[in-house]
Amino acid sequence: MGDSNVSRRNLLGAVAISAVAGCTAVGSESGVQLGNVQIGNTVDKPISFKLRIERDGALIYLNRIEVDAGALHDVERTWNSEPGDYSVFYTTSLEDAIHRLSIPVDGGSGNANCVDLRFHCRSDTTDSVIYDESKPGWSGC
């Protein structure tokens, strides 16, 4: 799946560095566009989902999202459609781990120019699905 655990300290350090960096990475002509992001909560209680998205090392989205029990939440897309290499960091109130997902996936399939992302939050784990070749009905691509 491509997820790797990142310590909270490393994530907070990355947040602090981004806040004081004073400059951002120059846009990339390579990579992919990030379309829509959805979060599905399959447990019987509300969860808190923390999401951080970076494009070419620059912060483009950071938010804590409350997702009702059994609900599917569409993340408000505030980023532009500039192509690049994305790093997605996420954690939920159901677990302590912070996960990192790289888009495009290293050694991944397809030559898609736009991808959509969906998270499935379960009581024991959170899975992520990257839609690159086949576009779901809620696609932003």
Coordinates of C-alpha atoms in Angstrom, one line a residue:
M1 CA 0.0 0.0 0.0
G2 CA 3.0 2.3 0.3
D3 CA 2.2 3.6 3.8
S4 CA 5.0 4.1 6.3
N5 CA 4.8 5.3 9.8
V6 CA 6.3 8.7 10.7
S7 CA 6.7 9.8 14.3
R8 CA 4.6 12.6 15.6
R9 CA 7.8 14.5 16.4
N10 CA 8.9 14.3 12.7
L11 CA 5.6 15.5 11.5
L12 CA 5.5 18.4 14.0
G13 CA 9.1 19.2 13.0
A14 CA 8.0 19.3 9.4
V15 CA 5.1 21.6 10.3
A16 CA 7.4 23.9 12.2
I17 CA 10.0 24.1 9.4
S18 CA 7.2 24.8 6.8
A19 CA 5.9 27.6 9.0
V20 CA 9.2 29.4 9.1
A21 CA 10.8 28.5 5.8
G22 CA 9.8 31.7 4.1
C23 CA 9.8 30.2 0.6
T24 CA 8.2 27.4 -1.2
A25 CA 9.3 24.9 -3.8
V26 CA 9.0 25.9 -7.4
G27 CA 6.2 24.2 -9.2
S28 CA 6.9 21.0 -11.0
E29 CA 6.2 20.2 -14.6
S30 CA 6.3 16.5 -13.8
G31 CA 4.2 14.4 -11.5
V32 CA 0.4 14.2 -11.3
Q33 CA -2.5 16.4 -10.4
L34 CA -4.4 15.6 -7.2
G35 CA -8.1 15.5 -7.8
N36 CA -10.7 14.9 -5.0
V37 CA -10.1 13.4 -1.5
Q38 CA -12.7 11.4 0.4
I39 CA -12.7 10.0 4.0
G40 CA -15.0 7.1 4.9
N41 CA -15.7 6.3 8.5
T42 CA -16.8 2.7 8.9
V43 CA -16.9 2.7 12.7
D44 CA -19.9 3.4 14.9
K45 CA -18.6 6.6 16.4
P46 CA -17.3 9.9 15.1
I47 CA -13.6 10.2 14.4
S48 CA -11.1 13.0 14.0
F49 CA -9.0 12.7 10.8
K50 CA -5.8 14.9 10.5
L51 CA -4.7 15.4 7.0
R52 CA -1.6 17.2 5.6
I53 CA -0.8 17.4 1.9
E54 CA 2.4 18.7 0.4
R55 CA 3.2 19.2 -3.3
D56 CA 6.9 19.2 -4.2
G57 CA 7.7 19.8 -0.5
A58 CA 5.4 22.8 -0.1
L59 CA 2.4 22.7 2.3
I60 CA -0.9 23.0 0.3
Y61 CA -3.4 21.6 2.8
L62 CA -3.6 21.1 6.5
N63 CA -6.7 20.3 8.5
R64 CA -8.4 18.3 11.2
I65 CA -11.7 16.9 9.9
E66 CA -14.5 15.4 12.0
V67 CA -16.2 12.5 10.2
D68 CA -19.5 11.2 11.6
A69 CA -20.1 7.5 12.3
G70 CA -20.7 5.6 9.1
A71 CA -20.3 8.7 7.0
L72 CA -18.3 9.5 3.8
H73 CA -16.8 13.0 3.9
D74 CA -15.6 15.0 0.8
V75 CA -12.5 17.1 1.7
E76 CA -13.0 20.6 0.5
R77 CA -10.5 21.0 -2.3
T78 CA -8.6 24.2 -1.6
W79 CA -5.5 23.4 -3.7
N80 CA -5.0 24.1 -7.4
S81 CA -4.6 21.5 -10.0
E82 CA -0.8 22.1 -10.6
P83 CA 1.0 18.8 -11.2
G84 CA 3.7 17.6 -8.9
D85 CA 4.9 15.0 -6.5
Y86 CA 2.6 14.7 -3.4
S87 CA 3.3 13.6 0.1
V88 CA 0.1 12.9 2.1
F89 CA 0.4 12.6 5.9
Y90 CA -2.6 11.3 7.9
T91 CA -3.7 10.0 11.3
T92 CA -7.0 9.3 13.0
S93 CA -8.3 9.4 16.5
L94 CA -8.5 5.6 16.3
E95 CA -4.7 5.1 16.2
D96 CA -1.5 6.7 17.3
A97 CA 0.5 6.2 14.1
I98 CA 1.0 8.9 11.5
H99 CA 1.1 7.5 8.0
R100 CA 2.8 8.9 4.8
L101 CA 1.7 8.2 1.3
S102 CA 3.6 9.3 -1.8
I103 CA 1.8 10.2 -5.0
P104 CA 2.7 9.2 -7.6
V105 CA 3.5 5.9 -5.9
D106 CA 7.1 4.8 -6.2
G107 CA 7.1 2.0 -8.8
G108 CA 3.4 2.5 -9.1
S109 CA 1.3 1.6 -12.1
G110 CA -0.2 3.7 -14.8
N111 CA 0.7 6.9 -16.5
A112 CA -2.3 8.8 -15.1
N113 CA -2.0 12.6 -15.1
C114 CA -4.6 13.0 -12.3
V115 CA -5.4 10.9 -9.3
D116 CA -8.2 10.8 -6.6
L117 CA -7.7 9.5 -3.1
R118 CA -10.1 7.8 -0.7
F119 CA -9.4 6.8 2.9
H120 CA -11.3 4.0 4.6
C121 CA -11.2 4.3 8.4
R122 CA -11.7 1.1 10.3
S123 CA -11.4 0.3 14.0
D124 CA -8.1 -1.4 13.5
T125 CA -6.5 0.4 10.6
T126 CA -7.0 3.1 7.9
D127 CA -6.6 2.1 4.3
S128 CA -6.0 4.4 1.4
V129 CA -6.9 3.9 -2.2
I130 CA -5.4 5.9 -5.1
Y131 CA -7.7 6.0 -8.1
D132 CA -5.5 6.6 -11.2
E133 CA -6.6 4.7 -14.2
S134 CA -10.3 4.1 -13.4
K135 CA -12.1 7.3 -12.3
P136 CA -14.8 7.0 -9.6
G137 CA -18.1 9.0 -10.0
W138 CA -16.8 11.6 -7.5
S139 CA -13.5 12.2 -9.3
G140 CA -12.1 15.6 -9.5
C141 CA -10.0 14.8 -12.5

